[in-house]
Structures are given as structure tokens and as C-alpha cells.
CSV table of C-alpha atoms in Angstrom, one decimal:
chain,number,residue,atom,x,y,z
E,1,UNK,CA,21.5,126.1,143.2
E,2,UNK,CA,25.0,127.2,144.2
E,3,UNK,CA,25.6,129.3,141.1
E,4,UNK,CA,28.8,131.0,140.2
E,5,UNK,CA,31.1,132.7,142.6
E,6,UNK,CA,34.3,134.8,142.6
E,7,UNK,CA,36.9,134.5,145.4
E,8,UNK,CA,40.2,136.4,145.6
E,9,UNK,CA,42.5,133.6,146.6
E,10,UNK,CA,46.1,134.8,147.0
E,11,UNK,CA,47.9,138.1,147.3
E,12,UNK,CA,51.6,139.0,147.3
E,13,UNK,CA,53.1,142.6,147.2
E,14,UNK,CA,56.2,144.7,148.0
E,15,UNK,CA,56.3,148.2,149.4
E,16,UNK,CA,59.6,150.1,149.4
E,17,UNK,CA,59.2,151.8,152.9
E,18,UNK,CA,57.1,150.8,155.9
E,19,UNK,CA,57.3,149.4,159.4
E,20,UNK,CA,56.4,146.0,160.7
E,21,UNK,CA,53.8,147.6,163.0
E,22,UNK,CA,52.1,149.3,160.1
E,23,UNK,CA,52.0,146.2,158.0
E,24,UNK,CA,50.6,143.9,160.7
E,25,UNK,CA,48.0,146.6,161.8
E,26,UNK,CA,46.9,146.6,158.1
E,27,UNK,CA,46.6,142.9,157.7
E,28,UNK,CA,45.5,141.8,161.2
E,29,UNK,CA,46.2,138.4,162.7
E,30,UNK,CA,48.9,137.2,165.1
E,31,UNK,CA,52.4,137.3,163.7
E,32,UNK,CA,55.4,135.5,165.1
E,33,UNK,CA,59.1,136.1,164.2
E,34,UNK,CA,60.9,133.0,163.0
E,35,UNK,CA,64.6,132.4,162.7
E,36,UNK,CA,64.9,131.7,159.0
E,37,UNK,CA,64.7,134.6,156.5
E,38,UNK,CA,62.4,134.8,153.4
E,39,UNK,CA,63.2,135.4,149.8
E,40,UNK,CA,66.4,137.1,150.5
E,41,UNK,CA,65.1,139.1,153.5
E,42,UNK,CA,67.0,138.2,156.7
E,43,UNK,CA,64.0,138.9,158.9
E,44,UNK,CA,60.7,137.0,158.6
E,45,UNK,CA,57.4,137.0,160.5
E,46,UNK,CA,54.6,134.4,159.9
E,47,UNK,CA,50.9,134.0,160.6
E,48,UNK,CA,48.4,131.1,160.2
E,49,UNK,CA,45.0,131.4,158.6
E,50,UNK,CA,41.9,130.4,160.5
E,51,UNK,CA,41.7,127.0,158.8
E,52,UNK,CA,44.6,126.9,156.3
E,53,UNK,CA,47.2,129.0,154.6
E,54,UNK,CA,50.2,130.9,155.8
E,55,UNK,CA,51.2,134.6,155.6
E,56,UNK,CA,54.8,135.8,155.6
E,57,UNK,CA,56.4,139.2,155.9
E,58,UNK,CA,60.0,139.6,154.9
E,59,UNK,CA,62.0,142.7,155.9
E,60,UNK,CA,65.5,143.9,156.8
E,61,UNK,CA,67.3,143.6,153.5
E,62,UNK,CA,70.6,145.5,153.7
E,63,UNK,CA,70.1,147.2,150.4
E,64,UNK,CA,66.6,148.4,151.4
E,65,UNK,CA,66.1,148.0,155.2
E,66,UNK,CA,62.6,149.6,155.2
E,67,UNK,CA,61.3,147.5,152.3
E,68,UNK,CA,58.7,144.8,153.1
E,69,UNK,CA,57.5,141.9,151.0
E,70,UNK,CA,54.2,140.2,152.0
E,71,UNK,CA,52.9,136.9,150.8
E,72,UNK,CA,49.4,135.8,151.8
E,73,UNK,CA,48.1,132.4,150.7
E,74,UNK,CA,44.4,131.6,150.0
E,75,UNK,CA,43.5,130.6,153.5
E,76,UNK,CA,44.0,134.2,154.6
E,77,UNK,CA,42.9,136.3,151.7
E,78,UNK,CA,39.8,134.3,150.8
E,79,UNK,CA,38.4,135.0,154.3
E,80,UNK,CA,38.7,138.8,153.9
E,81,UNK,CA,35.7,140.9,153.0
E,82,UNK,CA,36.0,142.6,149.7
E,83,UNK,CA,36.3,146.1,151.2
E,84,UNK,CA,39.3,145.0,153.2
E,85,UNK,CA,41.0,143.7,150.0
E,86,UNK,CA,40.3,147.0,148.3
E,87,UNK,CA,41.7,149.0,151.3
E,88,UNK,CA,44.9,146.9,151.3
E,89,UNK,CA,45.3,147.5,147.6
E,90,UNK,CA,44.8,151.2,148.2
E,91,UNK,CA,47.4,151.2,151.0
E,92,UNK,CA,49.9,149.5,148.7
E,93,UNK,CA,49.5,152.2,146.1
E,94,UNK,CA,49.7,155.0,148.6
E,95,UNK,CA,53.1,153.5,149.8
E,96,UNK,CA,54.5,153.3,146.4
E,97,UNK,CA,54.3,149.5,146.3
E,98,UNK,CA,53.3,147.0,143.7
E,99,UNK,CA,51.7,143.6,143.5
E,100,UNK,CA,53.7,140.6,142.6
E,101,UNK,CA,50.9,138.0,142.6
E,102,UNK,CA,47.2,137.8,142.7
E,103,UNK,CA,44.9,134.7,142.2
E,104,UNK,CA,41.2,134.8,141.4
E,105,UNK,CA,39.0,131.7,141.6
E,106,UNK,CA,35.9,131.6,139.5
E,107,UNK,CA,33.7,128.6,140.7
E,108,UNK,CA,31.1,126.9,138.6
E,109,UNK,CA,29.5,125.4,141.7
E,110,UNK,CA,26.7,123.6,139.9
E,111,UNK,CA,29.2,122.0,137.4
E,112,UNK,CA,27.3,123.4,134.5
E,113,UNK,CA,30.4,122.6,132.3
E,114,UNK,CA,32.0,119.3,133.4
E,115,UNK,CA,35.8,119.0,133.2
E,116,UNK,CA,35.5,116.3,130.5
E,117,UNK,CA,33.9,118.9,128.2
E,118,UNK,CA,36.8,121.3,128.7
E,119,UNK,CA,39.3,118.6,128.1
E,120,UNK,CA,37.6,117.5,124.9
E,121,UNK,CA,37.6,121.1,123.6
E,122,UNK,CA,41.3,121.4,124.2
E,123,UNK,CA,42.1,118.1,122.5
E,124,UNK,CA,40.1,118.9,119.4
E,125,UNK,CA,41.7,122.3,119.0
E,126,UNK,CA,38.7,124.4,120.0
E,127,UNK,CA,40.8,126.4,122.5
E,128,UNK,CA,42.2,129.8,121.4
E,129,UNK,CA,44.9,131.2,123.7
E,130,UNK,CA,48.1,133.1,123.9
E,131,UNK,CA,49.6,130.3,126.0
E,132,UNK,CA,51.9,127.8,124.2
E,133,UNK,CA,51.1,124.8,126.2
E,134,UNK,CA,48.3,123.0,128.1
E,135,UNK,CA,48.6,120.0,130.4
E,136,UNK,CA,46.1,117.5,131.9
E,137,UNK,CA,47.4,116.1,135.2
E,138,UNK,CA,45.7,113.2,137.2
E,139,UNK,CA,46.1,112.6,140.9
E,140,UNK,CA,46.0,109.1,142.2
E,141,UNK,CA,45.6,107.7,145.7
E,142,UNK,CA,48.1,104.8,145.9
E,143,UNK,CA,46.3,103.3,148.8
E,144,UNK,CA,42.9,103.2,147.3
E,145,UNK,CA,44.1,103.1,143.7
E,146,UNK,CA,41.5,105.7,142.8
E,147,UNK,CA,41.6,109.0,141.0
E,148,UNK,CA,41.4,111.8,143.6
E,149,UNK,CA,41.7,114.8,141.3
E,150,UNK,CA,42.4,116.1,137.8
E,151,UNK,CA,43.7,119.4,136.8
E,152,UNK,CA,43.9,121.2,133.4
E,153,UNK,CA,46.7,123.8,133.4
E,154,UNK,CA,47.0,126.3,130.6
E,155,UNK,CA,50.3,128.2,130.2
E,156,UNK,CA,53.5,128.1,132.1
E,157,UNK,CA,54.0,128.7,135.9
E,158,UNK,CA,57.0,130.9,134.8
E,159,UNK,CA,54.8,133.2,132.8
E,160,UNK,CA,52.8,136.1,134.1
E,161,UNK,CA,49.4,134.4,133.4
E,162,UNK,CA,48.6,130.8,134.3
E,163,UNK,CA,45.2,129.1,134.4
E,164,UNK,CA,44.2,126.0,136.4
E,165,UNK,CA,40.9,124.3,135.9
E,166,UNK,CA,40.0,121.5,138.3
E,167,UNK,CA,37.2,119.7,140.2
E,168,UNK,CA,37.3,121.4,143.6
E,169,UNK,CA,34.5,119.1,144.8
E,170,UNK,CA,36.6,116.0,144.1
E,171,UNK,CA,39.6,117.6,145.8
E,172,UNK,CA,37.8,118.5,149.0
E,173,UNK,CA,36.0,115.1,149.1
E,174,UNK,CA,39.3,113.3,148.9
E,175,UNK,CA,40.4,115.5,151.9
E,176,UNK,CA,37.3,114.5,153.9
E,177,UNK,CA,35.9,118.1,154.0
E,178,UNK,CA,32.2,118.1,155.0
E,179,UNK,CA,31.3,121.0,152.7
E,180,UNK,CA,32.8,119.5,149.5
E,181,UNK,CA,29.3,119.3,147.9
E,182,UNK,CA,29.2,123.1,147.9
E,183,UNK,CA,31.9,123.3,145.3
E,184,UNK,CA,32.2,122.3,141.7
E,185,UNK,CA,34.6,123.2,138.8
E,186,UNK,CA,37.2,125.9,139.7
E,187,UNK,CA,38.8,128.2,137.1
E,188,UNK,CA,41.8,129.6,139.0
E,189,UNK,CA,43.6,132.5,137.3
E,190,UNK,CA,47.1,133.2,138.6
E,191,UNK,CA,48.6,136.6,137.6
E,192,UNK,CA,52.1,137.6,138.5
E,193,UNK,CA,54.4,140.7,138.2
E,194,UNK,CA,53.0,143.4,135.8
E,195,UNK,CA,49.8,141.6,135.1
E,196,UNK,CA,49.1,141.1,138.8
E,197,UNK,CA,49.8,144.8,139.4
E,198,UNK,CA,47.5,145.8,136.5
E,199,UNK,CA,44.6,143.8,137.9
E,200,UNK,CA,45.3,145.2,141.3
E,201,UNK,CA,44.9,148.7,139.9
E,202,UNK,CA,41.6,147.8,138.3
E,203,UNK,CA,40.2,146.3,141.5
E,204,UNK,CA,41.4,149.3,143.5
E,205,UNK,CA,39.8,151.9,141.2
E,206,UNK,CA,36.6,150.2,140.3
E,207,UNK,CA,33.5,149.5,142.5
E,208,UNK,CA,33.4,146.1,144.0
E,209,UNK,CA,30.3,145.4,142.1
E,210,UNK,CA,32.3,145.5,138.9
E,211,UNK,CA,35.1,143.1,140.0
E,212,UNK,CA,33.4,140.0,138.5
E,213,UNK,CA,33.2,141.4,135.0
E,214,UNK,CA,36.8,142.7,135.2
E,215,UNK,CA,38.1,139.3,136.2
E,216,UNK,CA,36.0,137.5,133.5
E,217,UNK,CA,37.4,140.0,131.0
E,218,UNK,CA,41.0,139.1,132.0
E,219,UNK,CA,40.1,135.4,131.7
E,220,UNK,CA,38.6,135.8,128.2
E,221,UNK,CA,41.6,137.8,127.0
E,222,UNK,CA,43.8,134.8,128.0
E,223,UNK,CA,41.6,131.9,126.8
E,224,UNK,CA,38.7,131.4,124.5
E,225,UNK,CA,36.8,128.4,123.3
E,226,UNK,CA,35.5,128.7,119.7
E,227,UNK,CA,33.8,126.5,117.1
E,228,UNK,CA,37.0,125.6,115.3
E,229,UNK,CA,39.7,122.8,115.1
E,230,UNK,CA,43.4,122.2,114.9
E,231,UNK,CA,43.5,122.3,111.1
E,232,UNK,CA,42.0,125.8,110.8
E,233,UNK,CA,44.2,128.8,109.9
E,234,UNK,CA,45.1,131.1,112.9
E,235,UNK,CA,43.0,134.0,111.6
E,236,UNK,CA,40.0,131.7,111.1
E,237,UNK,CA,40.4,130.2,114.6
E,238,UNK,CA,40.2,133.7,116.1
E,239,UNK,CA,37.2,134.7,114.0
E,240,UNK,CA,35.2,131.6,114.7
E,241,UNK,CA,32.1,131.9,116.9
E,242,UNK,CA,32.4,131.1,120.6
E,243,UNK,CA,31.2,127.7,121.7
E,244,UNK,CA,27.7,127.9,123.3
E,245,UNK,CA,28.8,126.4,126.6
E,246,UNK,CA,31.7,128.9,126.9
E,247,UNK,CA,29.4,131.8,126.2
E,248,UNK,CA,26.9,130.6,128.8
E,249,UNK,CA,29.6,129.9,131.3
E,250,UNK,CA,31.3,133.3,131.1
E,251,UNK,CA,28.0,135.2,131.2
E,252,UNK,CA,27.3,133.2,134.4
E,253,UNK,CA,30.7,134.2,135.8
E,254,UNK,CA,29.9,137.9,135.0
E,255,UNK,CA,26.8,137.7,137.1
E,256,UNK,CA,28.3,135.6,139.9
E,257,UNK,CA,28.5,136.7,143.5
E,258,UNK,CA,31.6,137.6,145.4
E,259,UNK,CA,32.1,135.3,148.3
E,260,UNK,CA,34.2,135.3,151.5
E,261,UNK,CA,35.2,131.7,152.4
E,262,UNK,CA,34.3,130.7,155.9
E,263,UNK,CA,37.1,129.3,158.0
E,264,UNK,CA,36.9,125.5,158.4
E,265,UNK,CA,39.3,125.3,161.4
E,266,UNK,CA,39.1,122.2,163.6
E,267,UNK,CA,40.9,121.3,166.8
E,268,UNK,CA,43.3,119.2,164.6
E,269,UNK,CA,44.3,122.5,162.8
E,270,UNK,CA,45.0,124.1,166.2
E,271,UNK,CA,47.2,121.2,167.4
E,272,UNK,CA,49.1,121.3,164.1
E,273,UNK,CA,49.6,125.1,164.5
E,274,UNK,CA,50.8,124.8,168.1
E,275,UNK,CA,53.2,122.0,167.2
E,276,UNK,CA,54.6,123.8,164.2
E,277,UNK,CA,54.6,127.4,165.4
E,278,UNK,CA,54.6,127.5,169.2
E,279,UNK,CA,56.5,124.4,170.3
E,280,UNK,CA,60.0,126.0,170.3
E,281,UNK,CA,58.8,129.0,172.3
E,282,UNK,CA,56.9,126.9,174.8
E,283,UNK,CA,60.0,124.8,175.3
E,284,UNK,CA,62.0,128.0,175.9
E,285,UNK,CA,59.5,129.3,178.5
E,286,UNK,CA,59.7,126.0,180.4
E,287,UNK,CA,63.6,126.1,180.3
E,288,UNK,CA,64.0,129.8,181.3
E,289,UNK,CA,64.7,130.8,184.9
E,290,UNK,CA,61.7,132.5,186.5
E,291,UNK,CA,59.2,130.7,184.3
E,292,UNK,CA,59.1,126.9,184.1
E,293,UNK,CA,56.2,124.5,183.8
E,294,UNK,CA,54.5,125.9,186.9
E,295,UNK,CA,54.2,129.4,185.3
E,296,UNK,CA,53.1,127.9,182.0
E,297,UNK,CA,50.4,125.9,183.8
E,298,UNK,CA,49.2,129.1,185.4
E,299,UNK,CA,48.9,130.8,182.0
E,300,UNK,CA,47.0,127.8,180.6
E,301,UNK,CA,44.6,127.7,183.6
E,302,UNK,CA,43.8,131.4,183.0
E,303,UNK,CA,43.4,131.0,179.3
E,304,UNK,CA,39.6,130.0,179.3
E,305,UNK,CA,38.7,133.4,180.7
E,306,UNK,CA,39.8,134.9,177.4
E,307,UNK,CA,37.9,132.5,175.1
E,308,UNK,CA,35.7,134.0,172.5
E,309,UNK,CA,32.9,132.5,170.4
E,310,UNK,CA,35.4,130.9,167.9
E,311,UNK,CA,37.1,129.0,170.7
E,312,UNK,CA,33.8,127.4,171.9
E,313,UNK,CA,33.0,126.5,168.3
E,314,UNK,CA,36.2,124.5,168.1
E,315,UNK,CA,35.2,122.6,171.2
E,316,UNK,CA,31.7,122.2,169.8
E,317,UNK,CA,30.1,123.5,173.0
E,318,UNK,CA,27.9,126.6,173.4
E,319,UNK,CA,29.4,129.7,174.8
E,320,UNK,CA,28.1,130.1,178.4
E,321,UNK,CA,26.0,133.1,179.4
E,322,UNK,CA,27.9,135.4,181.7
E,323,UNK,CA,26.5,137.9,184.1
E,324,UNK,CA,28.1,141.3,184.1
E,325,UNK,CA,27.7,143.5,187.1
E,326,UNK,CA,29.1,146.9,188.2
E,327,UNK,CA,31.1,147.2,191.4
E,328,UNK,CA,33.1,144.5,193.2
E,329,UNK,CA,32.8,141.0,191.8
E,330,UNK,CA,30.4,138.7,193.7
E,331,UNK,CA,30.1,134.9,193.7
E,332,UNK,CA,27.3,133.7,191.5
E,333,UNK,CA,24.8,131.1,192.8
């Protein structure tokens, strides 16, 4: 039994006055300055998640030179422990900042409610929501001519609340991820602007043990599934009893466990990151006087001495035992 889980999957915020050093110390990770700006900010720094995702910091706007905007995608935030998320939310508040986006992923990992059941309820009018539109999108692999994913979206991406429901297991299987079987149907709630900031306040002020029920409450305030149909009067639709599967699912979500996604980084991810993020700087080092290929090779040769456990995992070899001694180094037998 995988059960139900909650993952915080995306975070973006703006603070009116800070420094790059303060922000990077808060978030952790290795940040690299890039030439292009970001969202109107002329200065931009980026970082890569352990397995996926990108973080960006924009600063240096002439109108507000100390303002910083931070955008952290799922590959970064999902790997944070909950207390770190809460400490970041507290820091944002203490610095007079506000959230601009937060995503929450509620996973029905055992697929207790299949996507077909949800689609049928929408088509028959059993959905009760403030949203004015719903879409069902199908992904097709044009080489295999096979369906590789299906997404039910409720609401508009331009609104402050948007809901995606999709088969996470099918998506990861199509990508060849070995842990695809651990996932099921994902209910992904995307909140922006005022609604994002409001949820951030709740998560900051309430104990972590209450986060699940808070997020489920936000979900239920946005969408409900009731024993009704398209022909019923609006007042009757809202008074109708909830569908048993929806009642069971949301109760399961309330009792779900908070999870931290483990990084699924491979050597291919490392190669992609080096090519995308480091190649220009490596070429600069090789071309610069006093550096060159010989210097770079020396740095590479010394690199293994700084490997940690995660580096050996990427190579799929055990970390060797090392003997630590006091005094001058000696040659080991």
C-alpha cells in the first residue's frame, strides 16, 4: 500500500530588500550567474535540482535594486524537508515579502479513484466548482502511436487557482523512470498571487502536521463532486450530497503523509547540466592566459578527492573506506 501523500511542488516569491548572499544561504545549492536577465530583472542566477528542476533568482531592477524574485520549480522544492519549507516561508514574511506561486501535489498512489471515474463525473455534470472551464488533454507518442498521458485541467492558467489531475504513473513510465510504479493519480493544485500568499501564511503559522488538512480544505473549496447532474438548478447542485468516492478520497488525503521526493539523478543528468550550465565557463578557462587545458586537467585530476557519497552513487560504486590519522600523512599499504 502506497497510500496518499502530499508534496509541496513549486515555490515562487518576491522580497523587497535583501542580498544575493542572504538568499542563496537561505536556499542552499550552487548558484551560477548567467548573462540573460529574468522577468525584467537585469541580473539572474540559476541552480539545478539534484535530478530535475531549475531555480532562478532575479535582482538588480533599477526601480528597486535590492528587490529579489525567486522561482523554484518542483525538482528543488519537493526535495526539501517540511521544516525547511516553513523556515523559508517565515523568512519571506520577516523580510516583508510575498508568495507569487505555490503548488501542492496530492497523490492517490494506489489509484483508488481512476482517471476515467473523474472524467465521467465531469462529463455528467457531477462537478461543482467556481471554475468556468475544464479540459481533458491526451498526450500521444507519434513514434509508438500510443497514449502516453492524459490530463484533466480545471480552471484557467491565468486565474489564481488551477487544478491538474493526471496519471503520474503513466507519465513516469513513458519517461522510463524505474520508480513509476510508486505513483498513481496526482491532484496538483497551483495557486498564484493572493491565493498563493494566503496558503503560504497558513503553512507558516500552522504546525506541519496540519498541512494536509489545510491543503485538502483549499482543494474542496475549489472543486467538489456531488450526486447531481447538468440539468439541476445551481442551488440544488451545491446542496446535493457528495459522491462516495470523493468523500473517501478527500478523507484519505486528510490522513495522508507528507513526503520529500528523493532525487533521481543519473550520470546523464550530470552530463546535461555540465553541457548546459558549465560549458561556456569551461571554454573561457581553457582560452584564458594562465589557465588553459593543462590547468583544467589538474583540477579534474584533483576532483575525486572531494567526492562525497552522492558522487559514488552516480557512478554506482561503493564509497571506499578511508583511514584518517593524526600527524603527517603516510603511505598506506
